[in-house]
Amino acid sequence: CKGGRLMSKVFLFDLDGTLCKSRKKIKEDMINILCRANKGVEIGILTGSDLDFLKEQCEELFVKLSYSNKVYAMACNGTKSFEVTKKNDHPEYKLIKEESIETFLGAEDFSDLMKELIFMQADLVTKYLIPLTGNFITCRGSTINWCPIGRGANDKQREFFIKSDKDLGIRAEQIRLLKEFIKEADINLVANIAGDTSFDLYPEGWDKTYAMQFFPNREVFFWGDRMHPDGNDYTMHLLLKDASFAIKDPEDTANSVKKLLDSLSL
């Protein structure tokens, strides 16, 4: 409370595994809950994915929201952030701020990093039998995503990798190697396990807490399914503590949001 007035509230959500299954659209029951929430609070989708994925998965949500309070599409951990509005039943995206990892690192360090990821991809596929679908390394402007099976993997291929990763610890080994390279090369980067199949790399401070700069004098709540160390929601948990909710799946998110809305009488 400031100056006798209640602080505005913001509900921020991770996307894959939190609001929907990985790479799937948000379902109707979750849309209804978020529409209810938006009548009383600002809503933001805060994901490591780029805007194209966010639009694809959240299109119906952005059409149905009332926009009684502000709505945000926060791609690449918030380093590519947009305010969403609606005109003639079509969402419109107004850029708030965008960063560039290549500019931040400089051409030489950026090139060295990309070469190392290519070498690590080649080494990984000699050790493990996994699906390979292409588009393994993606520069999203402010972050780099490395997906060993490729971004075009279908559900069956993703499920195969997820099981292999769980059984063999593929990503646990690779994240250790990534961090060793970053330390030895003295590159100012953070590497995290992202979603079910990939890794995100970005400069120190460009994790999801980056988005908090857009919400001064607001009470922020956050939901995510990767709040363990090396998970890409963990820094939000460290920052927000009890205002962060570690959830297991979209159904768990729905129950948590409804419980908070009831407690806030919204």
PDB file of C-alpha atoms in Angstrom:
ATOM      1  CA  CYS A   1       0.000   0.000   0.000  1.00  0.00           C
ATOM      2  CA  LYS A   2       1.402   3.389  -0.980  1.00  0.00           C
ATOM      3  CA  GLY A   3      -0.116   6.737  -0.104  1.00  0.00           C
ATOM      4  CA  GLY A   4      -3.189   4.978   1.283  1.00  0.00           C
ATOM      5  CA  ARG A   5      -3.908   3.191  -2.028  1.00  0.00           C
ATOM      6  CA  LEU A   6      -3.688  -0.519  -2.694  1.00  0.00           C
ATOM      7  CA  MET A   7      -0.935  -1.584  -5.085  1.00  0.00           C
ATOM      8  CA  SER A   8      -2.046  -2.936  -8.451  1.00  0.00           C
ATOM      9  CA  LYS A   9      -1.506  -6.662  -8.881  1.00  0.00           C
ATOM     10  CA  VAL A  10       0.167  -8.523 -11.737  1.00  0.00           C
ATOM     11  CA  PHE A  11      -0.165 -12.241 -12.438  1.00  0.00           C
ATOM     12  CA  LEU A  12       2.803 -13.533 -14.485  1.00  0.00           C
ATOM     13  CA  PHE A  13       2.839 -17.036 -15.955  1.00  0.00           C
ATOM     14  CA  ASP A  14       5.395 -19.278 -17.562  1.00  0.00           C
ATOM     15  CA  LEU A  15       3.886 -20.858 -20.677  1.00  0.00           C
ATOM     16  CA  ASP A  16       4.960 -24.432 -21.502  1.00  0.00           C
ATOM     17  CA  GLY A  17       4.143 -26.836 -18.690  1.00  0.00           C
ATOM     18  CA  THR A  18       2.404 -24.094 -16.716  1.00  0.00           C
ATOM     19  CA  LEU A  19      -0.500 -22.738 -18.785  1.00  0.00           C
ATOM     20  CA  CYS A  20      -0.453 -25.527 -21.368  1.00  0.00           C
ATOM     21  CA  LYS A  21       1.435 -28.613 -22.404  1.00  0.00           C
ATOM     22  CA  SER A  22       4.716 -27.911 -24.174  1.00  0.00           C
ATOM     23  CA  ARG A  23       4.175 -26.363 -27.621  1.00  0.00           C
ATOM     24  CA  LYS A  24       0.380 -26.744 -27.321  1.00  0.00           C
ATOM     25  CA  LYS A  25      -2.323 -24.086 -27.223  1.00  0.00           C
ATOM     26  CA  ILE A  26      -3.897 -22.927 -23.977  1.00  0.00           C
ATOM     27  CA  LYS A  27      -7.106 -24.854 -23.320  1.00  0.00           C
ATOM     28  CA  GLU A  28     -10.550 -23.342 -22.801  1.00  0.00           C
ATOM     29  CA  ASP A  29     -10.730 -23.938 -19.039  1.00  0.00           C
ATOM     30  CA  MET A  30      -7.432 -22.100 -18.492  1.00  0.00           C
ATOM     31  CA  ILE A  31      -8.566 -19.265 -20.762  1.00  0.00           C
ATOM     32  CA  ASN A  32     -11.701 -18.854 -18.627  1.00  0.00           C
ATOM     33  CA  ILE A  33      -9.634 -18.623 -15.441  1.00  0.00           C
ATOM     34  CA  LEU A  34      -7.301 -16.022 -16.946  1.00  0.00           C
ATOM     35  CA  CYS A  35     -10.274 -14.023 -18.255  1.00  0.00           C
ATOM     36  CA  ARG A  36     -11.628 -13.950 -14.715  1.00  0.00           C
ATOM     37  CA  ALA A  37      -8.242 -12.851 -13.379  1.00  0.00           C
ATOM     38  CA  ASN A  38      -7.824 -10.088 -15.968  1.00  0.00           C
ATOM     39  CA  LYS A  39     -10.946  -8.375 -14.667  1.00  0.00           C
ATOM     40  CA  GLY A  40      -9.028  -7.600 -11.469  1.00  0.00           C
ATOM     41  CA  VAL A  41      -5.313  -7.833 -12.272  1.00  0.00           C
ATOM     42  CA  GLU A  42      -2.791  -7.316 -15.040  1.00  0.00           C
ATOM     43  CA  ILE A  43      -1.812 -10.502 -16.885  1.00  0.00           C
ATOM     44  CA  GLY A  44       1.559 -11.394 -18.406  1.00  0.00           C
ATOM     45  CA  ILE A  45       2.829 -14.482 -20.201  1.00  0.00           C
ATOM     46  CA  LEU A  46       6.569 -14.699 -19.408  1.00  0.00           C
ATOM     47  CA  THR A  47       8.330 -17.378 -21.448  1.00  0.00           C
ATOM     48  CA  GLY A  48      11.741 -18.287 -22.800  1.00  0.00           C
ATOM     49  CA  SER A  49      10.161 -18.854 -26.220  1.00  0.00           C
ATOM     50  CA  ASP A  50      10.114 -16.219 -28.939  1.00  0.00           C
ATOM     51  CA  LEU A  51       7.045 -14.194 -29.868  1.00  0.00           C
ATOM     52  CA  ASP A  52       5.990 -16.467 -32.751  1.00  0.00           C
ATOM     53  CA  PHE A  53       5.461 -19.422 -30.407  1.00  0.00           C
ATOM     54  CA  LEU A  54       3.775 -17.210 -27.835  1.00  0.00           C
ATOM     55  CA  LYS A  55       1.318 -15.857 -30.408  1.00  0.00           C
ATOM     56  CA  GLU A  56       0.570 -19.333 -31.733  1.00  0.00           C
ATOM     57  CA  GLN A  57      -0.134 -20.830 -28.310  1.00  0.00           C
ATOM     58  CA  CYS A  58      -1.955 -17.841 -26.796  1.00  0.00           C
ATOM     59  CA  GLU A  59      -3.930 -16.556 -29.801  1.00  0.00           C
ATOM     60  CA  GLU A  60      -7.348 -17.584 -28.474  1.00  0.00           C
ATOM     61  CA  LEU A  61      -6.519 -16.245 -25.008  1.00  0.00           C
ATOM     62  CA  PHE A  62      -5.531 -12.838 -26.394  1.00  0.00           C
ATOM     63  CA  VAL A  63      -8.778 -12.689 -28.372  1.00  0.00           C
ATOM     64  CA  LYS A  64     -11.010 -13.554 -25.408  1.00  0.00           C
ATOM     65  CA  LEU A  65      -9.441 -11.453 -22.637  1.00  0.00           C
ATOM     66  CA  SER A  66     -11.467  -8.421 -21.546  1.00  0.00           C
ATOM     67  CA  TYR A  67      -8.411  -6.128 -21.225  1.00  0.00           C
ATOM     68  CA  SER A  68      -9.996  -4.660 -18.121  1.00  0.00           C
ATOM     69  CA  ASN A  69      -6.377  -4.489 -16.959  1.00  0.00           C
ATOM     70  CA  LYS A  70      -3.178  -4.508 -19.023  1.00  0.00           C
ATOM     71  CA  VAL A  71      -1.964  -7.643 -20.812  1.00  0.00           C
ATOM     72  CA  TYR A  72       1.641  -8.464 -21.702  1.00  0.00           C
ATOM     73  CA  ALA A  73       3.370 -10.909 -24.057  1.00  0.00           C
ATOM     74  CA  MET A  74       6.873 -11.300 -22.641  1.00  0.00           C
ATOM     75  CA  ALA A  75       9.046 -13.415 -24.939  1.00  0.00           C
ATOM     76  CA  CYS A  76      12.681 -14.443 -24.441  1.00  0.00           C
ATOM     77  CA  ASN A  77      12.477 -14.117 -20.644  1.00  0.00           C
ATOM     78  CA  GLY A  78      10.973 -10.653 -20.995  1.00  0.00           C
ATOM     79  CA  THR A  79      13.881  -9.267 -23.016  1.00  0.00           C
ATOM     80  CA  LYS A  80      11.465  -9.006 -25.941  1.00  0.00           C
ATOM     81  CA  SER A  81       8.344  -7.597 -24.282  1.00  0.00           C
ATOM     82  CA  PHE A  82       5.081  -6.330 -25.736  1.00  0.00           C
ATOM     83  CA  GLU A  83       1.884  -4.829 -24.386  1.00  0.00           C
ATOM     84  CA  VAL A  84      -1.053  -6.627 -25.976  1.00  0.00           C
ATOM     85  CA  THR A  85      -4.238  -4.796 -26.931  1.00  0.00           C
ATOM     86  CA  LYS A  86      -7.194  -5.825 -29.058  1.00  0.00           C
ATOM     87  CA  LYS A  87      -8.649  -4.103 -32.106  1.00  0.00           C
ATOM     88  CA  ASN A  88     -11.563  -5.524 -34.102  1.00  0.00           C
ATOM     89  CA  ASP A  89     -11.141  -8.838 -32.245  1.00  0.00           C
ATOM     90  CA  HIS A  90      -7.485  -9.116 -33.308  1.00  0.00           C
ATOM     91  CA  PRO A  91      -4.581  -8.891 -30.838  1.00  0.00           C
ATOM     92  CA  GLU A  92      -2.037  -6.155 -31.486  1.00  0.00           C
ATOM     93  CA  TYR A  93       1.485  -6.134 -30.027  1.00  0.00           C
ATOM     94  CA  LYS A  94       3.212  -2.887 -29.047  1.00  0.00           C
ATOM     95  CA  LEU A  95       6.942  -3.345 -28.390  1.00  0.00           C
ATOM     96  CA  ILE A  96       8.058  -2.198 -24.948  1.00  0.00           C
ATOM     97  CA  LYS A  97      11.719  -3.185 -25.095  1.00  0.00           C
ATOM     98  CA  GLU A  98      14.052  -5.563 -26.944  1.00  0.00           C
ATOM     99  CA  GLU A  99      17.643  -6.673 -26.318  1.00  0.00           C
ATOM    100  CA  SER A 100      20.323  -8.226 -28.570  1.00  0.00           C
ATOM    101  CA  ILE A 101      22.621 -10.981 -27.292  1.00  0.00           C
ATOM    102  CA  GLU A 102      24.957 -10.643 -30.294  1.00  0.00           C
ATOM    103  CA  THR A 103      25.476  -6.938 -29.608  1.00  0.00           C
ATOM    104  CA  PHE A 104      25.923  -7.616 -25.898  1.00  0.00           C
ATOM    105  CA  LEU A 105      28.588 -10.317 -26.390  1.00  0.00           C
ATOM    106  CA  GLY A 106      30.358  -8.862 -29.390  1.00  0.00           C
ATOM    107  CA  ALA A 107      30.984 -10.653 -32.672  1.00  0.00           C
ATOM    108  CA  GLU A 108      33.959 -12.759 -31.506  1.00  0.00           C
ATOM    109  CA  ASP A 109      32.400 -14.177 -28.324  1.00  0.00           C
ATOM    110  CA  PHE A 110      29.090 -14.731 -30.106  1.00  0.00           C
ATOM    111  CA  SER A 111      30.832 -16.676 -32.878  1.00  0.00           C
ATOM    112  CA  ASP A 112      32.834 -18.767 -30.371  1.00  0.00           C
ATOM    113  CA  LEU A 113      29.660 -19.634 -28.488  1.00  0.00           C
ATOM    114  CA  MET A 114      27.772 -20.700 -31.601  1.00  0.00           C
ATOM    115  CA  LYS A 115      30.711 -22.861 -32.723  1.00  0.00           C
ATOM    116  CA  GLU A 116      30.835 -24.554 -29.314  1.00  0.00           C
ATOM    117  CA  LEU A 117      27.121 -25.334 -29.430  1.00  0.00           C
ATOM    118  CA  ILE A 118      27.578 -26.914 -32.868  1.00  0.00           C
ATOM    119  CA  PHE A 119      30.439 -29.057 -31.530  1.00  0.00           C
ATOM    120  CA  MET A 120      28.350 -30.060 -28.478  1.00  0.00           C
ATOM    121  CA  GLN A 121      25.418 -30.998 -30.707  1.00  0.00           C
ATOM    122  CA  ALA A 122      27.660 -33.192 -32.843  1.00  0.00           C
ATOM    123  CA  ASP A 123      29.211 -34.825 -29.777  1.00  0.00           C
ATOM    124  CA  LEU A 124      25.820 -35.453 -28.166  1.00  0.00           C
ATOM    125  CA  VAL A 125      24.406 -37.285 -31.172  1.00  0.00           C
ATOM    126  CA  THR A 126      27.408 -39.639 -31.243  1.00  0.00           C
ATOM    127  CA  LYS A 127      26.685 -40.632 -27.633  1.00  0.00           C
ATOM    128  CA  TYR A 128      22.901 -40.916 -27.669  1.00  0.00           C
ATOM    129  CA  LEU A 129      20.291 -42.227 -30.067  1.00  0.00           C
ATOM    130  CA  ILE A 130      17.764 -39.377 -30.260  1.00  0.00           C
ATOM    131  CA  PRO A 131      15.410 -37.969 -32.934  1.00  0.00           C
ATOM    132  CA  LEU A 132      16.984 -35.319 -35.155  1.00  0.00           C
ATOM    133  CA  THR A 133      14.621 -32.895 -36.894  1.00  0.00           C
ATOM    134  CA  GLY A 134      16.780 -29.868 -37.711  1.00  0.00           C
ATOM    135  CA  ASN A 135      16.774 -26.286 -36.391  1.00  0.00           C
ATOM    136  CA  PHE A 136      18.825 -27.297 -33.342  1.00  0.00           C
ATOM    137  CA  ILE A 137      20.238 -23.871 -32.416  1.00  0.00           C
ATOM    138  CA  THR A 138      18.066 -20.755 -32.586  1.00  0.00           C
ATOM    139  CA  CYS A 139      19.133 -17.188 -31.875  1.00  0.00           C
ATOM    140  CA  ARG A 140      16.036 -15.414 -30.597  1.00  0.00           C
ATOM    141  CA  GLY A 141      17.591 -11.963 -30.548  1.00  0.00           C
ATOM    142  CA  SER A 142      18.146 -11.743 -26.820  1.00  0.00           C
ATOM    143  CA  THR A 143      18.549 -15.450 -26.028  1.00  0.00           C
ATOM    144  CA  ILE A 144      19.954 -18.558 -27.676  1.00  0.00           C
ATOM    145  CA  ASN A 145      17.975 -21.788 -27.538  1.00  0.00           C
ATOM    146  CA  TRP A 146      19.681 -25.135 -28.088  1.00  0.00           C
ATOM    147  CA  CYS A 147      17.309 -28.036 -28.677  1.00  0.00           C
ATOM    148  CA  PRO A 148      19.212 -31.324 -29.287  1.00  0.00           C
ATOM    149  CA  ILE A 149      16.288 -32.952 -31.135  1.00  0.00           C
ATOM    150  CA  GLY A 150      15.375 -29.822 -33.116  1.00  0.00           C
ATOM    151  CA  ARG A 151      12.472 -27.408 -32.811  1.00  0.00           C
ATOM    152  CA  GLY A 152      10.426 -29.284 -35.411  1.00  0.00           C
ATOM    153  CA  ALA A 153      10.076 -32.473 -33.352  1.00  0.00           C
ATOM    154  CA  ASN A 154       6.590 -33.979 -33.224  1.00  0.00           C
ATOM    155  CA  ASP A 155       4.885 -35.247 -30.063  1.00  0.00           C
ATOM    156  CA  LYS A 156       6.185 -38.812 -30.421  1.00  0.00           C
ATOM    157  CA  GLN A 157       9.761 -37.618 -30.936  1.00  0.00           C
ATOM    158  CA  ARG A 158       9.520 -35.245 -27.980  1.00  0.00           C
ATOM    159  CA  GLU A 159       8.183 -38.021 -25.742  1.00  0.00           C
ATOM    160  CA  PHE A 160      11.046 -40.317 -26.790  1.00  0.00           C
ATOM    161  CA  PHE A 161      13.614 -37.655 -25.891  1.00  0.00           C
ATOM    162  CA  ILE A 162      11.928 -36.733 -22.604  1.00  0.00           C
ATOM    163  CA  LYS A 163      12.065 -40.389 -21.502  1.00  0.00           C
ATOM    164  CA  SER A 164      15.681 -40.772 -22.655  1.00  0.00           C
ATOM    165  CA  ASP A 165      16.622 -37.558 -20.861  1.00  0.00           C
ATOM    166  CA  LYS A 166      14.995 -38.780 -17.659  1.00  0.00           C
ATOM    167  CA  ASP A 167      16.607 -42.235 -17.872  1.00  0.00           C
ATOM    168  CA  LEU A 168      20.082 -41.172 -19.012  1.00  0.00           C
ATOM    169  CA  GLY A 169      20.472 -37.640 -17.636  1.00  0.00           C
ATOM    170  CA  ILE A 170      21.304 -36.222 -21.061  1.00  0.00           C
ATOM    171  CA  ARG A 171      20.565 -32.582 -20.285  1.00  0.00           C
ATOM    172  CA  ALA A 172      22.071 -32.775 -16.792  1.00  0.00           C
ATOM    173  CA  GLU A 173      25.382 -33.769 -18.388  1.00  0.00           C
ATOM    174  CA  GLN A 174      25.140 -31.124 -21.119  1.00  0.00           C
ATOM    175  CA  ILE A 175      24.288 -28.280 -18.751  1.00  0.00           C
ATOM    176  CA  ARG A 176      27.414 -29.143 -16.745  1.00  0.00           C
ATOM    177  CA  LEU A 177      29.523 -29.049 -19.912  1.00  0.00           C
ATOM    178  CA  LEU A 178      27.918 -25.796 -21.035  1.00  0.00           C
ATOM    179  CA  LYS A 179      28.688 -24.124 -17.728  1.00  0.00           C
ATOM    180  CA  GLU A 180      32.287 -25.359 -17.871  1.00  0.00           C
ATOM    181  CA  PHE A 181      32.732 -23.847 -21.341  1.00  0.00           C
ATOM    182  CA  ILE A 182      31.175 -20.520 -20.298  1.00  0.00           C
ATOM    183  CA  LYS A 183      33.494 -20.316 -17.282  1.00  0.00           C
ATOM    184  CA  GLU A 184      36.638 -21.248 -19.216  1.00  0.00           C
ATOM    185  CA  ALA A 185      35.809 -18.884 -22.087  1.00  0.00           C
ATOM    186  CA  ASP A 186      34.995 -16.103 -19.600  1.00  0.00           C
ATOM    187  CA  ILE A 187      31.768 -15.254 -21.410  1.00  0.00           C
ATOM    188  CA  ASN A 188      29.162 -13.409 -19.347  1.00  0.00           C
ATOM    189  CA  LEU A 189      26.335 -15.884 -19.896  1.00  0.00           C
ATOM    190  CA  VAL A 190      23.925 -18.040 -17.923  1.00  0.00           C
ATOM    191  CA  ALA A 191      22.818 -21.480 -19.154  1.00  0.00           C
ATOM    192  CA  ASN A 192      19.602 -23.108 -17.964  1.00  0.00           C
ATOM    193  CA  ILE A 193      17.552 -26.189 -18.755  1.00  0.00           C
ATOM    194  CA  ALA A 194      14.433 -24.951 -20.583  1.00  0.00           C
ATOM    195  CA  GLY A 195      11.124 -26.704 -21.093  1.00  0.00           C
ATOM    196  CA  ASP A 196      11.179 -30.440 -21.794  1.00  0.00           C
ATOM    197  CA  THR A 197      13.783 -30.644 -24.554  1.00  0.00           C
ATOM    198  CA  SER A 198      16.150 -27.672 -24.668  1.00  0.00           C
ATOM    199  CA  PHE A 199      18.521 -25.179 -23.066  1.00  0.00           C
ATOM    200  CA  ASP A 200      18.426 -21.376 -22.904  1.00  0.00           C
ATOM    201  CA  LEU A 201      21.531 -19.184 -22.850  1.00  0.00           C
ATOM    202  CA  TYR A 202      21.465 -15.463 -22.083  1.00  0.00           C
ATOM    203  CA  PRO A 203      23.518 -12.732 -20.379  1.00  0.00           C
ATOM    204  CA  GLU A 204      23.587 -12.488 -16.603  1.00  0.00           C
ATOM    205  CA  GLY A 205      20.462 -10.629 -15.481  1.00  0.00           C
ATOM    206  CA  TRP A 206      18.482 -11.512 -18.613  1.00  0.00           C
ATOM    207  CA  ASP A 207      16.651 -14.311 -16.827  1.00  0.00           C
ATOM    208  CA  LYS A 208      12.931 -13.963 -16.119  1.00  0.00           C
ATOM    209  CA  THR A 209      13.543 -11.423 -13.348  1.00  0.00           C
ATOM    210  CA  TYR A 210      14.406  -9.005 -16.185  1.00  0.00           C
ATOM    211  CA  ALA A 211      10.652  -8.561 -16.656  1.00  0.00           C
ATOM    212  CA  MET A 212      10.222  -7.104 -13.176  1.00  0.00           C
ATOM    213  CA  GLN A 213      11.539  -3.711 -14.337  1.00  0.00           C
ATOM    214  CA  PHE A 214       8.236  -3.194 -16.159  1.00  0.00           C
ATOM    215  CA  PHE A 215       6.167  -3.469 -12.963  1.00  0.00           C
ATOM    216  CA  PRO A 216       7.254  -0.766 -10.514  1.00  0.00           C
ATOM    217  CA  ASN A 217       4.930  -0.265  -7.561  1.00  0.00           C
ATOM    218  CA  ARG A 218       2.987  -3.432  -8.400  1.00  0.00           C
ATOM    219  CA  GLU A 219       2.443  -6.595  -6.395  1.00  0.00           C
ATOM    220  CA  VAL A 220       3.646  -9.399  -8.662  1.00  0.00           C
ATOM    221  CA  PHE A 221       2.746 -13.107  -8.480  1.00  0.00           C
ATOM    222  CA  PHE A 222       4.387 -15.758 -10.655  1.00  0.00           C
ATOM    223  CA  TRP A 223       3.543 -19.347 -11.633  1.00  0.00           C
ATOM    224  CA  GLY A 224       6.106 -21.729 -13.175  1.00  0.00           C
ATOM    225  CA  ASP A 225       6.944 -25.411 -13.449  1.00  0.00           C
ATOM    226  CA  ARG A 226      10.751 -25.071 -13.527  1.00  0.00           C
ATOM    227  CA  MET A 227      11.568 -23.530 -10.141  1.00  0.00           C
ATOM    228  CA  HIS A 228      14.396 -25.930  -9.317  1.00  0.00           C
ATOM    229  CA  PRO A 229      18.090 -24.937  -9.621  1.00  0.00           C
ATOM    230  CA  ASP A 230      19.071 -24.824 -13.327  1.00  0.00           C
ATOM    231  CA  GLY A 231      15.370 -24.373 -14.207  1.00  0.00           C
ATOM    232  CA  ASN A 232      14.417 -21.206 -16.075  1.00  0.00           C
ATOM    233  CA  ASP A 233      11.807 -20.181 -13.464  1.00  0.00           C
ATOM    234  CA  TYR A 234      14.144 -20.509 -10.483  1.00  0.00           C
ATOM    235  CA  THR A 235      15.318 -16.881 -10.316  1.00  0.00           C
ATOM    236  CA  MET A 236      11.704 -15.693 -10.080  1.00  0.00           C
ATOM    237  CA  HIS A 237      11.210 -18.012  -7.121  1.00  0.00           C
ATOM    238  CA  LEU A 238      14.324 -16.627  -5.411  1.00  0.00           C
ATOM    239  CA  LEU A 239      13.114 -13.062  -5.979  1.00  0.00           C
ATOM    240  CA  LEU A 240       9.407 -13.378  -5.188  1.00  0.00           C
ATOM    241  CA  LYS A 241       9.558 -16.173  -2.598  1.00  0.00           C
ATOM    242  CA  ASP A 242       5.997 -16.742  -1.277  1.00  0.00           C
ATOM    243  CA  ALA A 243       4.524 -14.825  -4.216  1.00  0.00           C
ATOM    244  CA  SER A 244       5.848 -17.504  -6.570  1.00  0.00           C
ATOM    245  CA  PHE A 245       4.030 -20.798  -7.094  1.00  0.00           C
ATOM    246  CA  ALA A 246       5.920 -23.929  -8.143  1.00  0.00           C
ATOM    247  CA  ILE A 247       3.409 -26.051  -9.986  1.00  0.00           C
ATOM    248  CA  LYS A 248       3.456 -29.465 -11.700  1.00  0.00           C
ATOM    249  CA  ASP A 249       1.181 -28.986 -14.715  1.00  0.00           C
ATOM    250  CA  PRO A 250      -1.596 -26.748 -16.109  1.00  0.00           C
ATOM    251  CA  GLU A 251      -4.241 -28.353 -13.891  1.00  0.00           C
ATOM    252  CA  ASP A 252      -2.145 -27.516 -10.840  1.00  0.00           C
ATOM    253  CA  THR A 253      -1.800 -23.943 -12.131  1.00  0.00           C
ATOM    254  CA  ALA A 254      -5.570 -23.626 -12.560  1.00  0.00           C
ATOM    255  CA  ASN A 255      -6.226 -24.750  -9.000  1.00  0.00           C
ATOM    256  CA  SER A 256      -3.557 -22.409  -7.615  1.00  0.00           C
ATOM    257  CA  VAL A 257      -4.875 -19.373  -9.521  1.00  0.00           C
ATOM    258  CA  LYS A 258      -8.486 -20.036  -8.505  1.00  0.00           C
ATOM    259  CA  LYS A 259      -7.417 -20.346  -4.878  1.00  0.00           C
ATOM    260  CA  LEU A 260      -5.570 -17.009  -4.998  1.00  0.00           C
ATOM    261  CA  LEU A 261      -8.417 -15.264  -6.808  1.00  0.00           C
ATOM    262  CA  ASP A 262     -10.846 -16.464  -4.136  1.00  0.00           C
ATOM    263  CA  SER A 263      -8.548 -15.255  -1.351  1.00  0.00           C
ATOM    264  CA  LEU A 264      -8.327 -11.839  -3.030  1.00  0.00           C
ATOM    265  CA  SER A 265     -12.100 -11.772  -3.622  1.00  0.00           C
ATOM    266  CA  LEU A 266     -11.590 -11.366  -7.370  1.00  0.00           C
TER     267      LEU A 266
END
